[in-house]
């Protein structure tokens, strides 16, 4: 059996990502309260793999996961895209006029701002995760409390969805990375994620990225994040098409190192299909 770590409980979108990527046969999906615990268990080999959300089409980068790649020696080996359909889940018999509070993960609440703007008397309440929010309102047995979660959470906790697909974007999708403690590159890998800390000199970022352009390498993502303990200094996350096994990528990375204090790949993997 393969044990795969994920954030949250049964019925979360992370669980859906686990089963979408691995299937259900021979898989134990182990839920965690936070991403740090997942990384710790992964690095200590208590987990075989983990599935972490890193980006959403509505809210952008999920910084609290991306920032952990700097501190843990884990490797991204896969990518999965999960359509995020957020339902308003209630107790049986509840109507929209009964609802006073809606519980969910902060990320889910932020993806449904239009719903709350249309219903200003309903208060958004941050909670541990989407599935735990559904579990909580069921335990409360209070018609004035609802949750935002997946159809899987609705089915798991046997509660109805009063409103379907209340997220702001109908193309709302979360990108997950499959990570492991094993250092390998899948045979079908065609995408690489990098972390750069640039020399603190004029033009360093431009020259580093020009190394990719000079070799006709497609950069598909660039994000900046603050460096803890260094005021107003930033590191960069870069996704490129190709792997260090490709001669052009290998040469570009060698050139980029000239302009970086630190350059690290945290994984190559097969890009997920849209």
Short mmCIF file of C-alpha atoms in Angstrom, two decimals:
data_model
loop_
_atom_site.label_atom_id
_atom_site.label_comp_id
_atom_site.label_asym_id
_atom_site.label_seq_id
_atom_site.Cartn_x
_atom_site.Cartn_y
_atom_site.Cartn_z
CA UNK A 1 0.00 0.00 0.00
CA UNK A 2 1.15 3.54 -0.79
CA UNK A 3 0.46 6.23 1.81
CA UNK A 4 -0.17 9.68 0.34
CA UNK A 5 -0.39 12.78 2.54
CA UNK A 6 -2.92 15.54 1.91
CA UNK A 7 -4.32 18.53 3.73
CA UNK A 8 -7.75 18.02 5.25
CA UNK A 9 -10.19 15.18 5.69
CA UNK A 10 -12.48 13.04 3.55
CA UNK A 11 -14.27 15.06 0.90
CA UNK A 12 -11.65 17.78 0.39
CA UNK A 13 -10.42 18.78 -3.03
CA UNK A 14 -6.99 17.54 -1.95
CA UNK A 15 -8.44 14.06 -1.52
CA UNK A 16 -9.99 14.35 -4.97
CA UNK A 17 -6.55 15.27 -6.33
CA UNK A 18 -4.97 12.21 -4.67
CA UNK A 19 -7.46 9.81 -6.25
CA UNK A 20 -7.44 11.62 -9.60
CA UNK A 21 -3.67 11.17 -9.84
CA UNK A 22 -3.10 7.79 -8.18
CA UNK A 23 -6.50 6.08 -8.45
CA UNK A 24 -7.98 4.39 -5.37
CA UNK A 25 -6.45 0.92 -5.58
CA UNK A 26 -3.60 0.39 -3.13
CA UNK A 27 -3.74 4.00 -1.88
CA UNK A 28 -4.16 5.28 1.67
CA UNK A 29 -4.98 8.99 1.62
CA UNK A 30 -3.82 10.35 4.99
CA UNK A 31 -5.24 13.70 6.06
CA UNK A 32 -3.26 16.36 7.95
CA UNK A 33 -4.19 19.61 9.65
CA UNK A 34 -1.38 21.60 8.04
CA UNK A 35 1.26 21.46 5.32
CA UNK A 36 4.27 21.59 7.64
CA UNK A 37 3.31 18.26 9.20
CA UNK A 38 2.96 16.77 5.73
CA UNK A 39 6.44 17.95 4.78
CA UNK A 40 7.93 16.65 8.01
CA UNK A 41 6.43 13.19 7.56
CA UNK A 42 7.44 13.15 3.91
CA UNK A 43 11.04 14.08 4.69
CA UNK A 44 11.21 11.42 7.43
CA UNK A 45 9.80 8.82 4.98
CA UNK A 46 6.65 8.31 7.06
CA UNK A 47 4.80 9.07 3.81
CA UNK A 48 5.50 7.75 0.34
CA UNK A 49 4.12 10.81 -1.45
CA UNK A 50 2.02 13.88 -0.83
CA UNK A 51 -0.28 16.05 -2.91
CA UNK A 52 -0.05 19.80 -2.25
CA UNK A 53 -2.10 22.66 -3.74
CA UNK A 54 0.21 25.32 -5.17
CA UNK A 55 -1.92 27.54 -7.38
CA UNK A 56 -5.53 28.46 -8.09
CA UNK A 57 -6.88 30.15 -11.19
CA UNK A 58 -8.97 32.56 -9.10
CA UNK A 59 -6.75 33.39 -6.11
CA UNK A 60 -3.29 32.74 -7.60
CA UNK A 61 -0.28 31.20 -5.87
CA UNK A 62 -0.87 29.31 -2.62
CA UNK A 63 2.12 30.80 -0.84
CA UNK A 64 1.97 28.73 2.32
CA UNK A 65 2.80 25.59 0.32
CA UNK A 66 5.24 27.11 -2.17
CA UNK A 67 7.28 28.69 0.63
CA UNK A 68 7.91 25.28 2.20
CA UNK A 69 9.92 24.02 -0.77
CA UNK A 70 12.83 26.17 0.38
CA UNK A 71 13.06 24.35 3.73
CA UNK A 72 12.36 20.70 2.96
CA UNK A 73 14.27 18.27 0.74
CA UNK A 74 11.37 16.92 -1.26
CA UNK A 75 10.92 16.56 -5.01
CA UNK A 76 7.94 17.31 -7.24
CA UNK A 77 7.32 14.34 -9.55
CA UNK A 78 3.78 14.98 -10.78
CA UNK A 79 1.12 17.58 -11.43
CA UNK A 80 -2.66 17.34 -11.31
CA UNK A 81 -5.38 19.89 -12.09
CA UNK A 82 -8.67 19.67 -10.20
CA UNK A 83 -11.75 21.70 -11.21
CA UNK A 84 -13.02 23.44 -8.07
CA UNK A 85 -16.80 23.48 -7.84
CA UNK A 86 -17.92 25.00 -4.54
CA UNK A 87 -21.37 24.08 -3.24
CA UNK A 88 -23.33 25.66 -0.40
CA UNK A 89 -23.99 22.69 1.87
CA UNK A 90 -26.68 22.90 4.54
CA UNK A 91 -28.73 20.82 6.94
CA UNK A 92 -31.77 19.09 5.41
CA UNK A 93 -34.71 21.45 5.21
CA UNK A 94 -32.68 24.67 5.44
CA UNK A 95 -33.52 27.54 3.11
CA UNK A 96 -31.30 30.41 2.00
CA UNK A 97 -33.19 32.76 4.30
CA UNK A 98 -32.22 30.59 7.28
CA UNK A 99 -28.47 30.89 6.66
CA UNK A 100 -26.58 33.41 8.84
CA UNK A 101 -23.05 31.93 8.83
CA UNK A 102 -21.08 30.01 6.21
CA UNK A 103 -17.98 28.08 7.24
CA UNK A 104 -15.11 27.01 5.02
CA UNK A 105 -11.39 27.16 4.39
CA UNK A 106 -10.26 30.78 3.78
CA UNK A 107 -9.19 29.85 0.24
CA UNK A 108 -12.67 28.55 -0.55
CA UNK A 109 -14.36 31.62 0.97
CA UNK A 110 -12.19 33.91 -1.15
CA UNK A 111 -13.25 32.02 -4.27
CA UNK A 112 -16.92 32.78 -3.56
CA UNK A 113 -16.86 36.53 -2.96
CA UNK A 114 -19.71 37.14 -5.40
CA UNK A 115 -22.03 34.96 -3.33
CA UNK A 116 -21.31 36.93 -0.15
CA UNK A 117 -21.68 40.25 -1.96
CA UNK A 118 -25.11 39.09 -3.18
CA UNK A 119 -26.04 38.00 0.36
CA UNK A 120 -24.59 40.66 2.70
CA UNK A 121 -26.48 39.31 5.72
CA UNK A 122 -24.55 36.04 5.54
CA UNK A 123 -21.23 36.05 7.37
CA UNK A 124 -18.20 34.15 6.03
CA UNK A 125 -16.41 32.25 8.82
CA UNK A 126 -12.92 30.80 8.17
CA UNK A 127 -12.53 27.18 9.27
CA UNK A 128 -9.94 24.40 9.11
CA UNK A 129 -10.84 23.04 5.67
CA UNK A 130 -13.85 22.56 3.42
CA UNK A 131 -14.70 19.02 4.54
CA UNK A 132 -14.22 19.76 8.24
CA UNK A 133 -16.58 22.72 7.78
CA UNK A 134 -19.26 20.36 6.53
CA UNK A 135 -18.60 18.00 9.44
CA UNK A 136 -18.86 20.96 11.84
CA UNK A 137 -22.23 22.24 10.63
CA UNK A 138 -23.63 18.71 10.76
CA UNK A 139 -22.51 18.40 14.38
CA UNK A 140 -24.00 21.81 15.25
CA UNK A 141 -27.41 20.81 13.86
CA UNK A 142 -28.26 24.49 13.43
CA UNK A 143 -30.22 25.56 10.33
CA UNK A 144 -28.52 28.98 10.41
CA UNK A 145 -25.08 27.43 9.71
CA UNK A 146 -23.89 26.27 6.29
CA UNK A 147 -20.60 25.30 4.72
CA UNK A 148 -18.86 25.67 1.40
CA UNK A 149 -17.40 22.43 0.11
CA UNK A 150 -17.26 19.83 -2.62
CA UNK A 151 -19.93 17.44 -3.83
CA UNK A 152 -17.73 14.69 -2.36
CA UNK A 153 -18.00 16.29 1.10
CA UNK A 154 -21.75 16.67 0.66
CA UNK A 155 -22.05 12.96 -0.17
CA UNK A 156 -19.64 11.82 2.56
CA UNK A 157 -21.50 13.66 5.33
CA UNK A 158 -24.97 13.00 3.84
CA UNK A 159 -25.94 16.66 3.66
CA UNK A 160 -27.63 18.40 0.71
CA UNK A 161 -26.19 21.13 -1.48
CA UNK A 162 -28.66 24.02 -1.33
CA UNK A 163 -26.80 25.98 -4.02
CA UNK A 164 -24.49 24.43 -6.61
CA UNK A 165 -21.33 26.02 -8.07
CA UNK A 166 -21.30 29.29 -6.13
CA UNK A 167 -17.61 29.98 -6.90
CA UNK A 168 -16.90 33.22 -8.77
CA UNK A 169 -15.26 31.53 -11.76
CA UNK A 170 -16.84 28.63 -13.61
CA UNK A 171 -13.34 27.63 -14.74
CA UNK A 172 -12.01 27.69 -11.18
CA UNK A 173 -9.19 25.13 -11.02
CA UNK A 174 -6.49 24.28 -8.49
CA UNK A 175 -3.07 23.00 -9.51
CA UNK A 176 -1.53 20.40 -7.22
CA UNK A 177 2.02 19.07 -7.17
CA UNK A 178 2.73 15.46 -6.31
CA UNK A 179 5.86 15.42 -4.14
CA UNK A 180 8.01 12.66 -2.68
CA UNK A 181 11.22 12.16 -0.68
CA UNK A 182 12.67 10.07 -3.52
CA UNK A 183 15.07 11.93 -5.81
CA UNK A 184 14.15 10.90 -9.34
CA UNK A 185 12.78 12.33 -12.57
CA UNK A 186 9.85 10.50 -14.23
CA UNK A 187 10.63 9.19 -17.69
CA UNK A 188 7.85 11.29 -19.25
CA UNK A 189 8.75 14.55 -17.46
CA UNK A 190 8.51 17.69 -19.59
CA UNK A 191 8.29 20.50 -17.02
CA UNK A 192 10.60 21.72 -14.25
CA UNK A 193 10.04 23.95 -11.20
CA UNK A 194 12.94 26.12 -10.05
CA UNK A 195 13.71 28.38 -7.11
CA UNK A 196 16.08 31.33 -7.68
CA UNK A 197 17.72 33.78 -5.30
CA UNK A 198 19.21 36.43 -7.54
CA UNK A 199 22.46 38.34 -7.00
CA UNK A 200 21.55 41.71 -5.49
CA UNK A 201 22.86 43.62 -8.50
CA UNK A 202 21.17 45.63 -11.27
CA UNK A 203 20.03 43.45 -14.17
CA UNK A 204 20.59 40.08 -12.48
CA UNK A 205 17.00 38.89 -12.87
CA UNK A 206 16.86 40.06 -16.47
CA UNK A 207 20.09 38.27 -17.33
CA UNK A 208 19.05 35.08 -15.54
CA UNK A 209 15.76 34.91 -17.40
CA UNK A 210 17.44 35.88 -20.67
CA UNK A 211 19.41 32.63 -20.33
CA UNK A 212 16.13 30.80 -20.88
CA UNK A 213 15.04 32.95 -23.79
CA UNK A 214 18.42 32.56 -25.50
CA UNK A 215 17.92 28.78 -25.54
CA UNK A 216 14.28 29.04 -26.70
CA UNK A 217 13.00 27.61 -23.41
CA UNK A 218 9.41 28.44 -22.57
CA UNK A 219 8.96 29.99 -19.10
CA UNK A 220 5.37 29.31 -18.03
CA UNK A 221 5.41 30.79 -14.53
CA UNK A 222 7.26 33.46 -12.54
CA UNK A 223 6.41 34.31 -8.93
CA UNK A 224 8.28 36.39 -6.35
CA UNK A 225 8.18 35.70 -2.60
CA UNK A 226 9.82 37.58 0.32
CA UNK A 227 12.92 36.01 1.85
CA UNK A 228 12.32 35.62 5.60
CA UNK A 229 14.73 37.71 7.69
CA UNK A 230 15.92 39.80 4.72
CA UNK A 231 13.93 42.99 4.41
CA UNK A 232 12.55 43.68 0.94
CA UNK A 233 14.58 40.92 -0.68
CA UNK A 234 12.86 38.28 -2.75
CA UNK A 235 13.29 34.82 -4.18
CA UNK A 236 11.62 33.68 -7.38
CA UNK A 237 9.78 30.56 -8.39
CA UNK A 238 10.06 29.76 -12.08
CA UNK A 239 8.40 26.98 -14.06
CA UNK A 240 9.86 26.05 -17.43
CA UNK A 241 9.03 23.50 -20.08
CA UNK A 242 11.77 20.89 -20.34
CA UNK A 243 14.04 19.11 -17.87
CA UNK A 244 17.74 19.32 -16.94
CA UNK A 245 18.24 16.21 -19.09
CA UNK A 246 17.55 18.38 -22.15
CA UNK A 247 20.86 19.85 -23.42
CA UNK A 248 19.34 23.31 -23.96
CA UNK A 249 17.89 23.37 -20.43
CA UNK A 250 21.14 22.13 -18.94
CA UNK A 251 23.10 24.89 -20.69
CA UNK A 252 20.57 27.55 -19.69
CA UNK A 253 20.71 26.54 -16.04
CA UNK A 254 24.51 26.68 -16.08
CA UNK A 255 24.30 30.22 -17.48
CA UNK A 256 21.63 31.23 -14.93
CA UNK A 257 23.88 30.21 -12.04
CA UNK A 258 26.17 33.13 -12.86
CA UNK A 259 23.44 35.54 -11.74
CA UNK A 260 22.10 33.62 -8.73
CA UNK A 261 23.09 33.30 -5.10
CA UNK A 262 21.10 30.07 -5.16
CA UNK A 263 19.49 28.12 -7.99
CA UNK A 264 17.64 24.92 -7.20
CA UNK A 265 15.30 22.63 -9.05
CA UNK A 266 12.65 21.16 -6.78
CA UNK A 267 11.35 18.73 -9.35
CA UNK A 268 10.67 17.71 -12.93
CA UNK A 269 7.38 16.07 -13.87
CA UNK A 270 4.80 15.59 -16.59
CA UNK A 271 2.68 18.72 -17.08
CA UNK A 272 -0.99 18.03 -16.44
CA UNK A 273 -3.40 18.44 -19.35
CA UNK A 274 -5.86 21.33 -19.18
#
